[in-house]
CSV table of C-alpha atoms (C1' of nucleotides) in Angstrom, one decimal:
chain,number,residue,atom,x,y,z
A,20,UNK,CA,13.1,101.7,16.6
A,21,UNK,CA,13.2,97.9,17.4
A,22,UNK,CA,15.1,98.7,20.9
A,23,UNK,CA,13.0,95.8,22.9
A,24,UNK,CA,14.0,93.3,20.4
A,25,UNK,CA,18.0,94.0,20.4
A,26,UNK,CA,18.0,94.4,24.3
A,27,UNK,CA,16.6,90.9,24.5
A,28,UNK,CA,19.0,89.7,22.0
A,29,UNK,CA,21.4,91.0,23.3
A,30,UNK,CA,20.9,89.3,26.8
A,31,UNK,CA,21.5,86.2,24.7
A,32,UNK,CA,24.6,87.4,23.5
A,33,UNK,CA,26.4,88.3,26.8
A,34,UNK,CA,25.1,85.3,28.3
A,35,UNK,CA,26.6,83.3,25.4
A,36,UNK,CA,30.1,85.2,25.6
A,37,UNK,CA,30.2,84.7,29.2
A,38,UNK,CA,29.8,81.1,28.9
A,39,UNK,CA,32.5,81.0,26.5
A,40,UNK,CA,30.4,80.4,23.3
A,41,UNK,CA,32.5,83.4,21.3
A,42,UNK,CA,31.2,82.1,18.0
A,43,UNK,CA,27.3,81.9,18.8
A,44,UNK,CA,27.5,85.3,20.7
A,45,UNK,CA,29.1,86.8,17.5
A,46,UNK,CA,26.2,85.9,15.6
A,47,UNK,CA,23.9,87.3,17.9
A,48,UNK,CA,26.0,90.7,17.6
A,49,UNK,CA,25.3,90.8,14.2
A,50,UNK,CA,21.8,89.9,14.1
A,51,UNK,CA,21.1,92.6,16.6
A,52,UNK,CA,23.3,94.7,14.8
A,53,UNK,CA,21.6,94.4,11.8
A,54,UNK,CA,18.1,94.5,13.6
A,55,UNK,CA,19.2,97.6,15.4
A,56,UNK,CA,19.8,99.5,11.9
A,57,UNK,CA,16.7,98.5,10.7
A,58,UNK,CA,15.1,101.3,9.5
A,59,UNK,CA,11.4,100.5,10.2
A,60,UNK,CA,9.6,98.7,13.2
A,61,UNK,CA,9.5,95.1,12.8
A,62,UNK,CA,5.9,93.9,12.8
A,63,UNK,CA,5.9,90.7,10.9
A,64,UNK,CA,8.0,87.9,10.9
A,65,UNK,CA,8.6,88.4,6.8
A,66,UNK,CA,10.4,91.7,7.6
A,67,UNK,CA,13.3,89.7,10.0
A,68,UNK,CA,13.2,86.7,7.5
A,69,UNK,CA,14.6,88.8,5.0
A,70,UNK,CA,17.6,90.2,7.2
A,71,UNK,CA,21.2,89.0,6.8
A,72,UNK,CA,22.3,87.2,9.4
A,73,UNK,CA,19.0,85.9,10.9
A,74,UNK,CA,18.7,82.4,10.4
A,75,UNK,CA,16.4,79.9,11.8
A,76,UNK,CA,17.5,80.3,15.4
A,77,UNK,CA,17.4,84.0,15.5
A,78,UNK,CA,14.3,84.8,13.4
A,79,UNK,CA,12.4,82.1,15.5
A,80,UNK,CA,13.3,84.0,18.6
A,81,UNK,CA,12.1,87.0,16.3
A,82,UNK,CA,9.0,85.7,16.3
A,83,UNK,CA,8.4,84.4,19.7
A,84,UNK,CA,9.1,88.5,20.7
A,85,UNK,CA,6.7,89.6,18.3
A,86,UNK,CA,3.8,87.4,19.6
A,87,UNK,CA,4.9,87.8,23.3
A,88,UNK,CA,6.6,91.5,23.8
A,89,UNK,CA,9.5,89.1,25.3
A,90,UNK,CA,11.6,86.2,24.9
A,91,UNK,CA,11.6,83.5,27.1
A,92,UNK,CA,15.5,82.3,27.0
A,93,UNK,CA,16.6,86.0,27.8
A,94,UNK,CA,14.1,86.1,30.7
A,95,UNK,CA,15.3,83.0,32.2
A,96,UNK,CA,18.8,84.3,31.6
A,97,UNK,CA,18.0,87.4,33.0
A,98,UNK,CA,16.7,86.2,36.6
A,99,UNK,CA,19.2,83.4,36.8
A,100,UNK,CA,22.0,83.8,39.9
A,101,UNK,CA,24.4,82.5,37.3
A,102,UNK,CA,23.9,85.3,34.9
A,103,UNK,CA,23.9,88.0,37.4
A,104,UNK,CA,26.9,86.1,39.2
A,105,UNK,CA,29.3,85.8,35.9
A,106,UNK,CA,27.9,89.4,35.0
A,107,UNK,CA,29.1,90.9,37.9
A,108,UNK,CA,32.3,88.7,38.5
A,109,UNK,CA,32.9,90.3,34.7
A,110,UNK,CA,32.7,93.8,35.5
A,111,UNK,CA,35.7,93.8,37.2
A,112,UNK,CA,39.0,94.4,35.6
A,113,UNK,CA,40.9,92.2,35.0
A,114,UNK,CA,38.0,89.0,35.4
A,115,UNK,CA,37.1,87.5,32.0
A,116,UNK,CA,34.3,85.0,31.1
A,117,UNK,CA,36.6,82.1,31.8
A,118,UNK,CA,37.8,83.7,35.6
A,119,UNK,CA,34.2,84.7,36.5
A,120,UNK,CA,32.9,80.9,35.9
A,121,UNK,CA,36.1,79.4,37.6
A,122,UNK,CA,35.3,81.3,40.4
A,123,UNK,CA,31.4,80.7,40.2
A,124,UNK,CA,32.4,77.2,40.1
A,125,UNK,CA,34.2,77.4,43.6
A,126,UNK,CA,31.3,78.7,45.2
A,127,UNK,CA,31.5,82.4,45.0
A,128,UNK,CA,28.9,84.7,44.5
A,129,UNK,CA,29.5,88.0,45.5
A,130,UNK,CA,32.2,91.1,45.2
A,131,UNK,CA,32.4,90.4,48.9
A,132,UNK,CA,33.1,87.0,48.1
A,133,UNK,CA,35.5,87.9,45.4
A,134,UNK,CA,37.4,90.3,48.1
A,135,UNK,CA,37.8,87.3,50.5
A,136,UNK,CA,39.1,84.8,47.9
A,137,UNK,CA,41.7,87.6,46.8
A,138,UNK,CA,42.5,89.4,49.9
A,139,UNK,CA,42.1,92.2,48.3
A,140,UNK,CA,41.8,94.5,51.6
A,141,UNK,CA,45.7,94.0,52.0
A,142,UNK,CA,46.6,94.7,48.1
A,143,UNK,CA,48.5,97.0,47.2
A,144,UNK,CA,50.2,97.2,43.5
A,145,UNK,CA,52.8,99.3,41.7
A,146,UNK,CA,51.0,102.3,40.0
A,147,UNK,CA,54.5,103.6,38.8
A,148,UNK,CA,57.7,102.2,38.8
A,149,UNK,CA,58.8,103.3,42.3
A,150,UNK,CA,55.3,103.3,43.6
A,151,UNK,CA,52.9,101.8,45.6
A,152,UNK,CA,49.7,103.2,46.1
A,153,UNK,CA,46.7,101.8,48.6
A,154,UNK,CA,43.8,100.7,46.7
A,155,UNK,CA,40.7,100.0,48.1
A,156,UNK,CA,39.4,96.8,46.8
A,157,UNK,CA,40.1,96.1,42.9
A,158,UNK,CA,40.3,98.8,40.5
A,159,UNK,CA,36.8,99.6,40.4
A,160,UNK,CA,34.9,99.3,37.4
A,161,UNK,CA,31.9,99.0,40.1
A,162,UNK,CA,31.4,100.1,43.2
A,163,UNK,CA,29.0,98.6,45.2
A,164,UNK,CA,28.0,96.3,42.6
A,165,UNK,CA,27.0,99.5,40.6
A,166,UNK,CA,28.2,101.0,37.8
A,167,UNK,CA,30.0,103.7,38.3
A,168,UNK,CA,28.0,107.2,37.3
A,169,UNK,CA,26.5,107.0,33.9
A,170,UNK,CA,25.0,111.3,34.4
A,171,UNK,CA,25.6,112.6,30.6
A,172,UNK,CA,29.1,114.5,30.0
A,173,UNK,CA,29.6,117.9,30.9
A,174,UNK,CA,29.3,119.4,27.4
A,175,UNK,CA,30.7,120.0,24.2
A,176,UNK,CA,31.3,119.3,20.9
A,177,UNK,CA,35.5,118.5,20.8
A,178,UNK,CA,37.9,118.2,23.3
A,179,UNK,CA,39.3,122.0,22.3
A,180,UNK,CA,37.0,123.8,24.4
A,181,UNK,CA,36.3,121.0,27.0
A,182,UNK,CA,36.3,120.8,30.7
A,183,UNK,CA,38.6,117.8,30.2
A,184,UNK,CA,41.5,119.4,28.2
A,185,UNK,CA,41.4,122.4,30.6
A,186,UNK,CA,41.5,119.8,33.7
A,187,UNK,CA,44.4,117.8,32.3
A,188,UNK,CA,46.1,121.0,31.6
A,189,UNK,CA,46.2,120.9,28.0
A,190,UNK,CA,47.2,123.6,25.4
A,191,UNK,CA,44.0,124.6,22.8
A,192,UNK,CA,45.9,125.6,19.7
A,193,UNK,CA,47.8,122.2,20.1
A,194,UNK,CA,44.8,120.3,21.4
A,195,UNK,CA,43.2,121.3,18.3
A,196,UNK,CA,45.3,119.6,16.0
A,197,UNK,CA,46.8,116.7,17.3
A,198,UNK,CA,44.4,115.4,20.1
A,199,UNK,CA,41.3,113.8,19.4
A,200,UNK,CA,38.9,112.7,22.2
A,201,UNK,CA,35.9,111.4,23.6
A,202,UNK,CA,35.1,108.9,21.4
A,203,UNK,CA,32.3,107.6,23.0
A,204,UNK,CA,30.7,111.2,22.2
A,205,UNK,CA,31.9,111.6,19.1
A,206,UNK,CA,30.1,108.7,18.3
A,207,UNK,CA,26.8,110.3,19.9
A,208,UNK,CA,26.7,108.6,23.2
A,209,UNK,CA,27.3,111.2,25.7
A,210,UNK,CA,26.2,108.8,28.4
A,211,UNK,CA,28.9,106.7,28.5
A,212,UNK,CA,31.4,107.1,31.4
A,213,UNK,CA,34.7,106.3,29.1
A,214,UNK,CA,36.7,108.9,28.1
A,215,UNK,CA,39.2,108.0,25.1
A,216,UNK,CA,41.8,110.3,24.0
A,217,UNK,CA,44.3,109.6,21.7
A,218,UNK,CA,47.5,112.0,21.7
A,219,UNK,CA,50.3,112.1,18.8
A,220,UNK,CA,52.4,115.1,17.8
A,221,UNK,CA,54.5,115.9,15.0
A,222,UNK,CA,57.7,114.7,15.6
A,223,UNK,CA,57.4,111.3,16.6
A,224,UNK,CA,60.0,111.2,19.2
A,225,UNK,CA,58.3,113.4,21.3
A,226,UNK,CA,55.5,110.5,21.6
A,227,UNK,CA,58.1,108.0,23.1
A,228,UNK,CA,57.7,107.8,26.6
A,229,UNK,CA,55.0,110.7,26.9
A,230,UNK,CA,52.2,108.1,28.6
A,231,UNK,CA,54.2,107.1,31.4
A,232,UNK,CA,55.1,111.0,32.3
A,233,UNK,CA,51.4,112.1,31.2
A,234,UNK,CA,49.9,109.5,33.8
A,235,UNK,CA,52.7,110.2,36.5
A,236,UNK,CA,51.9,114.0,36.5
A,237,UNK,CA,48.1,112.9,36.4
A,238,UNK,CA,48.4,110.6,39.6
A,239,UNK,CA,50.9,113.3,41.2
A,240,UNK,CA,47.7,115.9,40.6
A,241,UNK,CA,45.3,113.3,42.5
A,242,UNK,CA,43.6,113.6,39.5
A,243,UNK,CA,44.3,109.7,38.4
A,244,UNK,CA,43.8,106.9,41.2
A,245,UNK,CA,43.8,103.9,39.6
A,246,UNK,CA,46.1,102.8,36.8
A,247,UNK,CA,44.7,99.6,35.0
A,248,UNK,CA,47.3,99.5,32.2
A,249,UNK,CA,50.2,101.2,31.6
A,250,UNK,CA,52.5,100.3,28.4
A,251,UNK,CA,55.6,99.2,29.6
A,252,UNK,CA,54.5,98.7,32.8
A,253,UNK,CA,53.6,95.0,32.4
A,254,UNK,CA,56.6,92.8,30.5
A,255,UNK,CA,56.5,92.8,27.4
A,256,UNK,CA,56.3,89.0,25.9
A,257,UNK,CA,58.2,89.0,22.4
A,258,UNK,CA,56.3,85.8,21.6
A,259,UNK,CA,53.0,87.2,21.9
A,260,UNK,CA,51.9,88.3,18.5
A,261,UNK,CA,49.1,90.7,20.1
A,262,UNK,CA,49.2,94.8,19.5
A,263,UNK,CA,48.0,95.9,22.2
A,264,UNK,CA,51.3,97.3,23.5
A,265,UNK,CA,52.2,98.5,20.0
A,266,UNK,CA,51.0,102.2,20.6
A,267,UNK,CA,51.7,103.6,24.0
A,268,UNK,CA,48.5,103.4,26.6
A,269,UNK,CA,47.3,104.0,29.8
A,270,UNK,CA,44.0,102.8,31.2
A,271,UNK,CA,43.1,104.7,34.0
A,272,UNK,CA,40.3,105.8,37.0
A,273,UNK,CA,40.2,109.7,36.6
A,274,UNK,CA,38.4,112.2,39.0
A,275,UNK,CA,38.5,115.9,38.7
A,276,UNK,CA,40.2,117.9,41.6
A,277,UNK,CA,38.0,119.3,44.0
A,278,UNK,CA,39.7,122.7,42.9
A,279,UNK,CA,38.2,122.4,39.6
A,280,UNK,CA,34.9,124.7,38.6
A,281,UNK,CA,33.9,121.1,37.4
A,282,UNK,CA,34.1,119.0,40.1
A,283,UNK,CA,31.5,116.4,40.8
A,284,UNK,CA,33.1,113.9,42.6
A,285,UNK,CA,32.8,111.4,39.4
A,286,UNK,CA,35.1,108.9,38.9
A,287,UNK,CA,35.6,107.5,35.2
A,288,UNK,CA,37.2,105.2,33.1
A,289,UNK,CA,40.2,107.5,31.5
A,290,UNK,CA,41.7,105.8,28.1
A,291,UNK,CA,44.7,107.4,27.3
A,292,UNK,CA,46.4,106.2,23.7
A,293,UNK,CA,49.9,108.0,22.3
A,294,UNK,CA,50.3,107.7,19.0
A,295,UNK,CA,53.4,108.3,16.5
A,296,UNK,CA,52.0,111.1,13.5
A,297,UNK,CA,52.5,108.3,11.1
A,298,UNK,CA,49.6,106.0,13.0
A,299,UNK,CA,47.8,108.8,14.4
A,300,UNK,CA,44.4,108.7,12.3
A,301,UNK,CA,44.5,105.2,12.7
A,302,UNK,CA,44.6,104.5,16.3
A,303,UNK,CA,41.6,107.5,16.0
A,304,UNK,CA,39.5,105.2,13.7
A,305,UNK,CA,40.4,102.4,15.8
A,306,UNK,CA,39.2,104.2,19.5
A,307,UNK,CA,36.0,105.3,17.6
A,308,UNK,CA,34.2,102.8,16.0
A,309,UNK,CA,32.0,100.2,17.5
A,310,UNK,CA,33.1,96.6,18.0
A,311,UNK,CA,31.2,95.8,15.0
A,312,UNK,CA,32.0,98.4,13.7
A,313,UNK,CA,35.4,97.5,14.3
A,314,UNK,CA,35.7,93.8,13.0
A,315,UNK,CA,33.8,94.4,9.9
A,316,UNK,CA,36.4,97.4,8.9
A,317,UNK,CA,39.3,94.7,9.8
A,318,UNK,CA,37.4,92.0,8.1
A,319,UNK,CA,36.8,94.5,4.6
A,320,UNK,CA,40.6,95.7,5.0
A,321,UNK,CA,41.2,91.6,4.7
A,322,UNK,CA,38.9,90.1,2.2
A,323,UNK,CA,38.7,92.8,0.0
A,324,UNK,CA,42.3,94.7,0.4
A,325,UNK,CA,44.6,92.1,1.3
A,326,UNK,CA,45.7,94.6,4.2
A,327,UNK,CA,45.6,94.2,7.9
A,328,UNK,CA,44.3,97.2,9.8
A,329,UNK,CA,44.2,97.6,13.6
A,330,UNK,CA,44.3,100.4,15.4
A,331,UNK,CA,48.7,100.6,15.3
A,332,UNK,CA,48.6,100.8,11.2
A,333,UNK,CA,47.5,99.4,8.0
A,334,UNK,CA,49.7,97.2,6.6
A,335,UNK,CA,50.0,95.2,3.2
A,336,UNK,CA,49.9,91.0,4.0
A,337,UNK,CA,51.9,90.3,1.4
A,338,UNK,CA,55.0,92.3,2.2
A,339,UNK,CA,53.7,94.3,5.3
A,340,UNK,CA,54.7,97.8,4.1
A,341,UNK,CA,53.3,99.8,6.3
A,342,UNK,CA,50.4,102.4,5.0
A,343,UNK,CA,50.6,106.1,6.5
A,344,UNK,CA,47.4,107.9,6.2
A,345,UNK,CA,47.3,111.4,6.2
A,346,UNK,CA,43.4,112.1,7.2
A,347,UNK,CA,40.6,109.6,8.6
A,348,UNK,CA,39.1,110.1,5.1
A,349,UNK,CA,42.2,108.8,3.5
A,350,UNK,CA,41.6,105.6,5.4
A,351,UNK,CA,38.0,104.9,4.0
A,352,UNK,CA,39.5,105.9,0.6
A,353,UNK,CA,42.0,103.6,0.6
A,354,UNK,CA,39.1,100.9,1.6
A,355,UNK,CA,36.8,102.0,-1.4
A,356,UNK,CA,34.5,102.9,1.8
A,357,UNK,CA,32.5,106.1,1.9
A,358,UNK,CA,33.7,108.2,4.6
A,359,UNK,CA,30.5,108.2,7.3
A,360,UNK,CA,30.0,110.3,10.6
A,361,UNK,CA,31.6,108.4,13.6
A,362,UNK,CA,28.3,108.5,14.9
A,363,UNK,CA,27.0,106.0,12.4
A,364,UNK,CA,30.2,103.7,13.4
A,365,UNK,CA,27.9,102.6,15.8
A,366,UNK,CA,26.9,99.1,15.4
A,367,UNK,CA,26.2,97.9,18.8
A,368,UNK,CA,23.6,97.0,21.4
B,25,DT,C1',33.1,72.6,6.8
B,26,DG,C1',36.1,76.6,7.9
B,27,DG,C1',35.9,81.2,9.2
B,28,DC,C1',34.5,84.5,12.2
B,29,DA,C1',39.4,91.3,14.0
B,30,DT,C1',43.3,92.5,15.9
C,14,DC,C1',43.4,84.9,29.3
C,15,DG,C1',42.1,89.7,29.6
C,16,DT,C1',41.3,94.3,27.5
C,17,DA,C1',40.4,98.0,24.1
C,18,DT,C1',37.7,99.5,19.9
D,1,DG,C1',24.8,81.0,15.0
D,2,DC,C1',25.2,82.3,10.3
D,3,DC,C1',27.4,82.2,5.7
D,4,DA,C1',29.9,81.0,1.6
DNA sequence: TGGCAT
DNA sequence: CGTAT
DNA sequence: GCCA
C-alpha cells in the first residue's frame, strides 16, 4: 500500500545500522513498520502525523516523499560508494557494520579487494571436526556481488509433502509432527532464499548431538557445502551470557543433488535448529516471526509478564522457572496475545 | 533522561 | 562483534 | 529517533 514510502525509509535505516547508529535505525524500523501496516494509502501529511512512532524527523521526511515521490537523504544514500561499499562488505558472513567500515576505512572497496586483504584464495577451514574442505572465496552469501537466486520456492504448503523433506531424506509421518519449516514461507514470503527448519523429537535425548550428525551426512551427500555455524563447533565461552548456542544449530549453504527430480543448481542459505520437546514451539515462534516482530514479543513477555522469552524458552525473571509450552497457541495465551497467522508476524521492510 | 530483544 | 529471528 |  505505502511500499515507496517504507523502501525509502528503509534505506535510512540500513544506512543508519551500518554506520553503527543501532538506536536511530530502530526507530526507523518501527516507523516503517508501522507505516507498512497502514491500512490505507498515505496522502496527507495528517494521516502520518497521527502514527505512533513518527515524530518530527520521520513525519517531515513523510512529507518531503509525499510532495516529491522521493526522499532526498535515501537518494544520496543510495548512489553513495560508501553505502554500496559497507552494503556489500555486509553481505558477507561473518562482516558486520563495524568490520565493513574498518575495512572501508583502509581503502577497500570491492569483494576483490576483500579477497586480497584476506587471502581468501588459500583458506581453507574445518567444516567438521576432522575436516577440511576447499572453499572458494568466503562462504558466499553473494556471489559475484549478487545475491544468490531469489526464483520463488518450489511449492507447497508444509514441509510434509515438500521437495526439501524428500531431498534431506526425511520421514512424512514423523516430519509431520515434530518438524516445522520454511519459515520464511510460512510467513508468506516464498521469495526468500532461507530455508529454516527447526527439528525436536519426543525424547529429548535423541536431540543431543543430532545437528552435528544431521549436517555431517548432509555434507557427506554433497548436498551441504558450506557450514557457517555449527553448535559446538566454535568454543563455547561460559562468560558470554548470549543464547545463541543454547539450542543446537547449523547455518549452512545447501544445493540439491543433481540426482534429484528437483535440481536447479540453486544454492541457499539452509538454517537448521534442534530443539528439546520441552523448547520446541518456542524456538518455532522464535524462527518465524519478523525482527519486529520478534523484539516487540520479547519486549511484551518483559513489560507486561515479567518473563524473558527467546527462542531457547520462556522463563520467569524473578526465579527463572522455566515455562514449557505445549502448542504455539499456548505461548500467545500465556502473553494475553491473540494467536495471529505467522504471516501477519511480519513486521518488516 | 533511560530504554530500546535476546 | 557477528548472527539468527 | 521516539517514547514514557
Amino acid at each position: 500500500m505505502n511500499q515507496d514510502l517504507v523502501r525509502e525509509l528503509d534505506i535510512i535505516r540500513q544506512s543508519r545500522a551500518l554506520e553503527g547508529e543501532e538506536r536511530s535505525a530502530l526507530s526507523y524500523q518501527r516507523a516503517l513498520s508501522i507505516i507498512k501496516a497502514y491500512p490505507d494509502k498515505i496522502r496527507s501529511l495528517k494521516q502520518v502525523e497521527k502514527l505512533p512512532f513518527i515524530g518530527v524527523k520521520i513525519s517531515g521526511l513523510a512529507e518531503e516523499f509525499l510532495d516529491s515521490g522521493e526522499i532526498a537523504e535515501s537518494q544520496t544514500i543510495k548512489t553513495s560508494e560508501r553505502f554500496q561499499t559497507l552494503s556489500l562488505f555486509s553481505s558477507v558472513y561473518g562482516i558486520g557494520p563495524n568490520t565493513a567500515r574498518r575495512l572501508y576505512n583502509l581503502g577497500l572497496r570491492s569483494l576483490d579487494d576483500l579477497k586480497v586483504y584476506y587471502g581468501v584464495e588459500r583458506e581453507e577451514i574445518d567444516v567438521l571436526p576432522g575436516e577440511v574442505v576447499e572453499i572458494e572465496g568466503k562462504p558466499p552469501r553473494q556471489e559475484h556481488g549478487k545475491p544468490l537466486a531469489r526464483e520463488p520456492h518450489e511449492h507447497e504448503e508444509g514441509l510434509s509433502d515438500s521437495w526439501i523433506r524428500i531431498a534431506l531424506g526425511l520421514r512424512e509421518d514423523f516430519t509431520k509432527k515434530w518438524v516445522s519449516a520454511k519459515h520464511q514461507h510460512r510467513r508468506g514470503k516464498p521469495e526468500s532464499n532461507d530455508v529454516d527448519i527447526v527439528f525436536t523429537h519426543p525424547d529429548a535425548e535423541k536431540v543431543k548431538g543430532l545437528c552435528k550428525r544431521f549436517v555431517r551426512k548432509l555434507h557427506q551427500r554433497g548436498m551441504v557445502t558450506h557450514v557457517m555455524h555449527l553448535s559446538g563447533f566454535h568454543g563455547h565461552n561460559p562468560l558470554r551470557t548470549t543464547h545463541w548456542d543454547s539450542l543446537e544449530k547449523a547455518l549452512t549453504v545447501f544445493i540439491l543433488p543433481q540426482s534429484s527430480p528437483f535440481y536447479r543448481g540453486t544454492r541457499r542459505r539452509l538454517d537448521l535448529i534442534f530443539a528439546p520437546p520441552q523448547v520446541y514451539w518456542t524456538a518455532v515462534i522464535g524462527w518465524s516471526g519478523s525482527i519486529m516482530f520478534q523484539r516487540d514479543l520479547r519486549q511484551w513477555a518483559k513489560d507486561k509478564l515479567g518473563m524473558k522469552f527467546d527462542s531457547s524458552g520462556i522463563t520467569r525473571r524473578y526465579d527463572s522457572k522455566e515455562i514449557h509450552p505445549k502448542t504455539e497457541k499456548e505461548v500467545f495465551d500465556l502473553f494475553g496475545l491473540e494467536w495471529v497467522d505467522p504471516t501477519w508476524r511480519n513486521a518488516d521492510a
